mmCIF file of C-alpha atoms in Angstrom:
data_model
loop_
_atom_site.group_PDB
_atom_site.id
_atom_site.type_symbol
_atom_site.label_atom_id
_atom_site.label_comp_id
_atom_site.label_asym_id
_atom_site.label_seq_id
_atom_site.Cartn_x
_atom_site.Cartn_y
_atom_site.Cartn_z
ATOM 1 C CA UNK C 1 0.000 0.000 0.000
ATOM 2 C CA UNK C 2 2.936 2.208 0.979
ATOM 3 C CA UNK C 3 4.183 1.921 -2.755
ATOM 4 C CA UNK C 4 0.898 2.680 -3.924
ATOM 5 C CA UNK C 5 1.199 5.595 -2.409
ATOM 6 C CA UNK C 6 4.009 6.307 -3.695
ATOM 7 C CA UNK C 7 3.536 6.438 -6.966
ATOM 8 C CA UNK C 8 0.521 8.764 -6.815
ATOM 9 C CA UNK C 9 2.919 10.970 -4.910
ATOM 10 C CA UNK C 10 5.527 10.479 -7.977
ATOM 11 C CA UNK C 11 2.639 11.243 -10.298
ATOM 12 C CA UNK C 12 1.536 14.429 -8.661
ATOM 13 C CA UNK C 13 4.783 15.545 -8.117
ATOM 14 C CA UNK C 14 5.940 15.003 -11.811
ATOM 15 C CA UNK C 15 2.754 16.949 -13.145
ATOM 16 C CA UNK C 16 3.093 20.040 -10.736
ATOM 17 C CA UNK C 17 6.933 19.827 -11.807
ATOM 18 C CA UNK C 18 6.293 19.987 -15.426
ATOM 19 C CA UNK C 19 3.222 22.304 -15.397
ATOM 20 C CA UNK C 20 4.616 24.917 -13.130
ATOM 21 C CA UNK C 21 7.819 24.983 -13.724
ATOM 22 C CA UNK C 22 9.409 23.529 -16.922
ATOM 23 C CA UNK C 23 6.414 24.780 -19.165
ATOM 24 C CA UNK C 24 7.466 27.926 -17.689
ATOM 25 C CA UNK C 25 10.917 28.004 -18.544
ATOM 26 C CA UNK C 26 11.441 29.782 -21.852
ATOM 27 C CA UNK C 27 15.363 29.711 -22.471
ATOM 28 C CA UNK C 28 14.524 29.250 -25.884
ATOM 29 C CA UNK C 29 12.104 27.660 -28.752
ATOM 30 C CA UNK C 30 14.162 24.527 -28.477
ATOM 31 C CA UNK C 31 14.139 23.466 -25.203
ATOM 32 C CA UNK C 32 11.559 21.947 -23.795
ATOM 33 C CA UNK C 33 12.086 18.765 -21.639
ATOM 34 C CA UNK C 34 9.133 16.402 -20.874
ATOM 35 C CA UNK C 35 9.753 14.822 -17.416
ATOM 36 C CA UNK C 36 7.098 13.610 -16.805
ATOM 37 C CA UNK C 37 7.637 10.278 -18.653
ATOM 38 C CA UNK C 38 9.801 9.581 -15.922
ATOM 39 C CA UNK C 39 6.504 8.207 -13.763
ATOM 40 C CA UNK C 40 6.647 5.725 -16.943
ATOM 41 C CA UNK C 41 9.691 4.848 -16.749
ATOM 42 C CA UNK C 42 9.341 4.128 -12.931
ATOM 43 C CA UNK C 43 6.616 2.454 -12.735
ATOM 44 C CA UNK C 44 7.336 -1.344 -11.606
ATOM 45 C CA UNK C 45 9.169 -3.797 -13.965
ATOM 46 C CA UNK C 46 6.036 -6.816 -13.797
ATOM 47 C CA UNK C 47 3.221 -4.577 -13.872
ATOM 48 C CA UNK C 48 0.538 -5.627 -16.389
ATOM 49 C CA UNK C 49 0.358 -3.822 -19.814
ATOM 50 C CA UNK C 50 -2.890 -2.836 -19.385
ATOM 51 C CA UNK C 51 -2.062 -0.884 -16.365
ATOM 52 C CA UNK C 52 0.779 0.645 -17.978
ATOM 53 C CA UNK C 53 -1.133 1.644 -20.693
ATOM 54 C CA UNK C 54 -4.405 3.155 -18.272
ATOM 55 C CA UNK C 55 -1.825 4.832 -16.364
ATOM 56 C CA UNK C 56 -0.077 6.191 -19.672
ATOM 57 C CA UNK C 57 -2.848 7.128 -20.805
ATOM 58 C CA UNK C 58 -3.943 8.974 -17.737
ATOM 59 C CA UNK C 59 -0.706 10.861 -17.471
ATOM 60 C CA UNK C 60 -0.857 12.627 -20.683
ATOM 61 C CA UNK C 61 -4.741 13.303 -20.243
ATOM 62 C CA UNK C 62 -3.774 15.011 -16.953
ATOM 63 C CA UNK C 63 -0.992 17.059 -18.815
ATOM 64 C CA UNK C 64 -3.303 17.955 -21.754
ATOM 65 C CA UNK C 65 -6.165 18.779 -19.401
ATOM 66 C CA UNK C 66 -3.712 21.033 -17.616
ATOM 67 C CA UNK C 67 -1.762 22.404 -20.521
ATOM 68 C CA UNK C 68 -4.809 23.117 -22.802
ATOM 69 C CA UNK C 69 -3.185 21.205 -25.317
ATOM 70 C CA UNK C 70 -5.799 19.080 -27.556
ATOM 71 C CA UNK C 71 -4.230 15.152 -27.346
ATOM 72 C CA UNK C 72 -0.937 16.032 -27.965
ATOM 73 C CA UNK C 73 0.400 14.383 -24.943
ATOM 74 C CA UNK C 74 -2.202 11.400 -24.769
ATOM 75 C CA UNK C 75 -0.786 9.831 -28.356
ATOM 76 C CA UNK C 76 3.087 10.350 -26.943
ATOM 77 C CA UNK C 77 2.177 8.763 -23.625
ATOM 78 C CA UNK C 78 -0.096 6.234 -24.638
ATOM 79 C CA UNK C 79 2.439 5.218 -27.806
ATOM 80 C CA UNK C 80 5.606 5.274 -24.983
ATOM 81 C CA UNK C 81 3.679 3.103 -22.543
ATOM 82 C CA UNK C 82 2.771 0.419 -25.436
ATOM 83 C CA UNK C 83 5.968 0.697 -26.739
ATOM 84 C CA UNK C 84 7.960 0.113 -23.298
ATOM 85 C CA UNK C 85 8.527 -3.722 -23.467
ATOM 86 C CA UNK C 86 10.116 -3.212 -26.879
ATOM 87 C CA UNK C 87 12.724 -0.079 -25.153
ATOM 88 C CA UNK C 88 13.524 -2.398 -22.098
ATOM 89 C CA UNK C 89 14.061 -5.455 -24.127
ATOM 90 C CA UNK C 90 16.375 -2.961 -26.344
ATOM 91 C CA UNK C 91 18.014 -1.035 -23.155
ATOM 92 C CA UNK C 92 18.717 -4.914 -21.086
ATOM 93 C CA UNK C 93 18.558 -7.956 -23.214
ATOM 94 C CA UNK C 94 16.280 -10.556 -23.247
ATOM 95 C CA UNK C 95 17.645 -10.948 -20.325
ATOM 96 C CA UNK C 96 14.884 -8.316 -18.761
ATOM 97 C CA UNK C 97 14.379 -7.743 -14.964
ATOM 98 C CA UNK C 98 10.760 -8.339 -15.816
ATOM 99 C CA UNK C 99 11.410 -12.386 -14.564
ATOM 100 C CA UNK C 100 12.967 -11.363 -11.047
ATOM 101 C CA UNK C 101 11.365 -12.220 -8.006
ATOM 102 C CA UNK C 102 11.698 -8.422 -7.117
ATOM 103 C CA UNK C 103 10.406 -6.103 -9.467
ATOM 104 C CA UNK C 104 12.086 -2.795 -8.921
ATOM 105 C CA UNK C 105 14.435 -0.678 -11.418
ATOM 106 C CA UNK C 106 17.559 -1.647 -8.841
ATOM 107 C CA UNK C 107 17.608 -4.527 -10.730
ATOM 108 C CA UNK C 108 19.045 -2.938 -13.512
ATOM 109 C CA UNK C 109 23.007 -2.041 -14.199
ATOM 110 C CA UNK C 110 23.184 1.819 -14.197
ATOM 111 C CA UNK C 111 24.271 1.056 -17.882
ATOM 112 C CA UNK C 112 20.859 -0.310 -18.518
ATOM 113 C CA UNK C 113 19.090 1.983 -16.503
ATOM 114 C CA UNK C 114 20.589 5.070 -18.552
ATOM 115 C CA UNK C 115 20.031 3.249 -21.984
ATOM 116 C CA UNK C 116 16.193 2.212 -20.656
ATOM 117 C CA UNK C 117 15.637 5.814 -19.522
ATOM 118 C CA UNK C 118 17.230 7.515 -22.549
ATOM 119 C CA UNK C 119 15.319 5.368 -25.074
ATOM 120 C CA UNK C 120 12.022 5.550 -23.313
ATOM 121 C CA UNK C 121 12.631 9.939 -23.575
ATOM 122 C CA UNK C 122 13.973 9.563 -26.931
ATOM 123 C CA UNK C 123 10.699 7.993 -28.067
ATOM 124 C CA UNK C 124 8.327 10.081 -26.052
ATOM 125 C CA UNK C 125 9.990 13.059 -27.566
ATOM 126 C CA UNK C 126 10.477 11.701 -31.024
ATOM 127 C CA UNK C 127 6.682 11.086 -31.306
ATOM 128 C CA UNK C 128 5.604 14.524 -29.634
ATOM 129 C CA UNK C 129 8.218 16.720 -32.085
ATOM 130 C CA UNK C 130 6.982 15.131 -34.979
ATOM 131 C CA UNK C 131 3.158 15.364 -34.184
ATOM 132 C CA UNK C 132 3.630 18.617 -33.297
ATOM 133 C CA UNK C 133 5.210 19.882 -36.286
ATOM 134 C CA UNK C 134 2.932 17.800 -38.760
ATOM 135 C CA UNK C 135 5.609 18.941 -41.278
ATOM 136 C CA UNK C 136 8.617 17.470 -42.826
ATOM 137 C CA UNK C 137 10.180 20.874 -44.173
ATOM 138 C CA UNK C 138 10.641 22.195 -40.413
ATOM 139 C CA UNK C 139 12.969 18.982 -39.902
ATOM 140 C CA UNK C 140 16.243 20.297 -39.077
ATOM 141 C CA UNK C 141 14.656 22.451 -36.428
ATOM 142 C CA UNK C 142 12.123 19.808 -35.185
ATOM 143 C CA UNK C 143 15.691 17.567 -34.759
ATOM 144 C CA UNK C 144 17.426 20.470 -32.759
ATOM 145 C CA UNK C 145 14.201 20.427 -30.364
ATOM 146 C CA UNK C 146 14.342 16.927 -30.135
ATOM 147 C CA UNK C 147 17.900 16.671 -29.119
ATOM 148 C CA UNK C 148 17.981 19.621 -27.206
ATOM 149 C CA UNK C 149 15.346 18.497 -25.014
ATOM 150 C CA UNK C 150 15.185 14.665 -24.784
ATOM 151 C CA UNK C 151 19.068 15.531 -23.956
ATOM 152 C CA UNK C 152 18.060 17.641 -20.986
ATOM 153 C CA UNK C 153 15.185 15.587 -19.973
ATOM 154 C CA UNK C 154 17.200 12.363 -20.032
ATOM 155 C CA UNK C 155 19.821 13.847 -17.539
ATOM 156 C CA UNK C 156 16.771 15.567 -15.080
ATOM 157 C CA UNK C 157 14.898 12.211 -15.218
ATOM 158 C CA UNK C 158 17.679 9.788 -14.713
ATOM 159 C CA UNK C 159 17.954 11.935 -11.035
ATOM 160 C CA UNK C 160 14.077 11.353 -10.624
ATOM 161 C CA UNK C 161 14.656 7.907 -11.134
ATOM 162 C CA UNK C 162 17.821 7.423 -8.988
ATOM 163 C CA UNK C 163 15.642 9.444 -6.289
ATOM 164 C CA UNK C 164 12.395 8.109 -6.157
ATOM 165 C CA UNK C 165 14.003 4.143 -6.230
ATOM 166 C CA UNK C 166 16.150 5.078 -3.264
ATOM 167 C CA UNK C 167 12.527 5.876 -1.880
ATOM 168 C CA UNK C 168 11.246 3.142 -2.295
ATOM 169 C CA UNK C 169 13.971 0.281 -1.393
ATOM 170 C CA UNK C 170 14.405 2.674 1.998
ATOM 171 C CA UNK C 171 10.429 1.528 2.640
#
């Protein structure tokens, strides 16, 4: 239950981070780092992909709902969440952590974890870029964007992620 709990505290905390503070950061058109993915990327290693995808899916309703943004997020998050078997099977092996005993990211080799977290960003922000622009002849500067911030959100979320396991293997 205490895990539970966390998790909806990870959740609200993630939203309120993005919304009020990173949306609000304007160092320039090109930046624009999506942490938020990192309650994805946390959430436990065996949990059923219909979960994943309802909670997913519920994330980037909440950030659309908040944003004023019309699906935007919903298709990135909802894509990333399906799509998250396939980036920890690339990040690990076939070896996954998904068949431990304990499912918890402190399973995974900090090599892993930084390949699992910087795919899953890479692919959240590859999909949002592109949907966003809707164009092809923009591509040079939708690629900048993309870099720019899936760069900058990989670093903040890999300190999320180191944070909020320490949280939870101290409970």
């Amino acid at each position: 239950m205490q895990k539970n709990l966390l998790y909806v505290g990870a959740f609200i905390i993630l939203v309120l981070l993005q919304i009020f503070l990173l949306d609000n950061i304007s160092l320039s058109v090109f930046f624009h780092p999506m942490i938020y993915i990192a309650f994805i990327i946390m959430l436990p290693l065996d949990i059923k992909p219909l979960w994943v995808l309802l909670l997913s899916t519920l994330m980037g309703l909440t950030i659309d709902m908040l944003t004023g943004m019309s699906g935007l997020n919903v298709v990135a998050t909802t894509a990333t969440g399906f799509l998250r078997p396939l980036m920890l099977r690339l990040a690990v092996g076939h070896a996954t952590a998904t068949d431990d005993s304990i499912p918890s990211l402190h399973r995974l080799s900090t090599k892993h974890l930084a390949w699992y977290i910087s795919l899953m960003i890479i692919l959240h922000s590859t999909i949002f870029f592109l949907l966003e622009s809707l164009s092809l002849s923009h591509l040079p500067y939708t690629l900048l964007r993309l870099a720019l911030s899936a760069a900058t959100a990989s670093l903040m979320s890999w300190y999320i992620v180191k944070l909020f396991t320490k949280k939870i293997l101290n409970r």
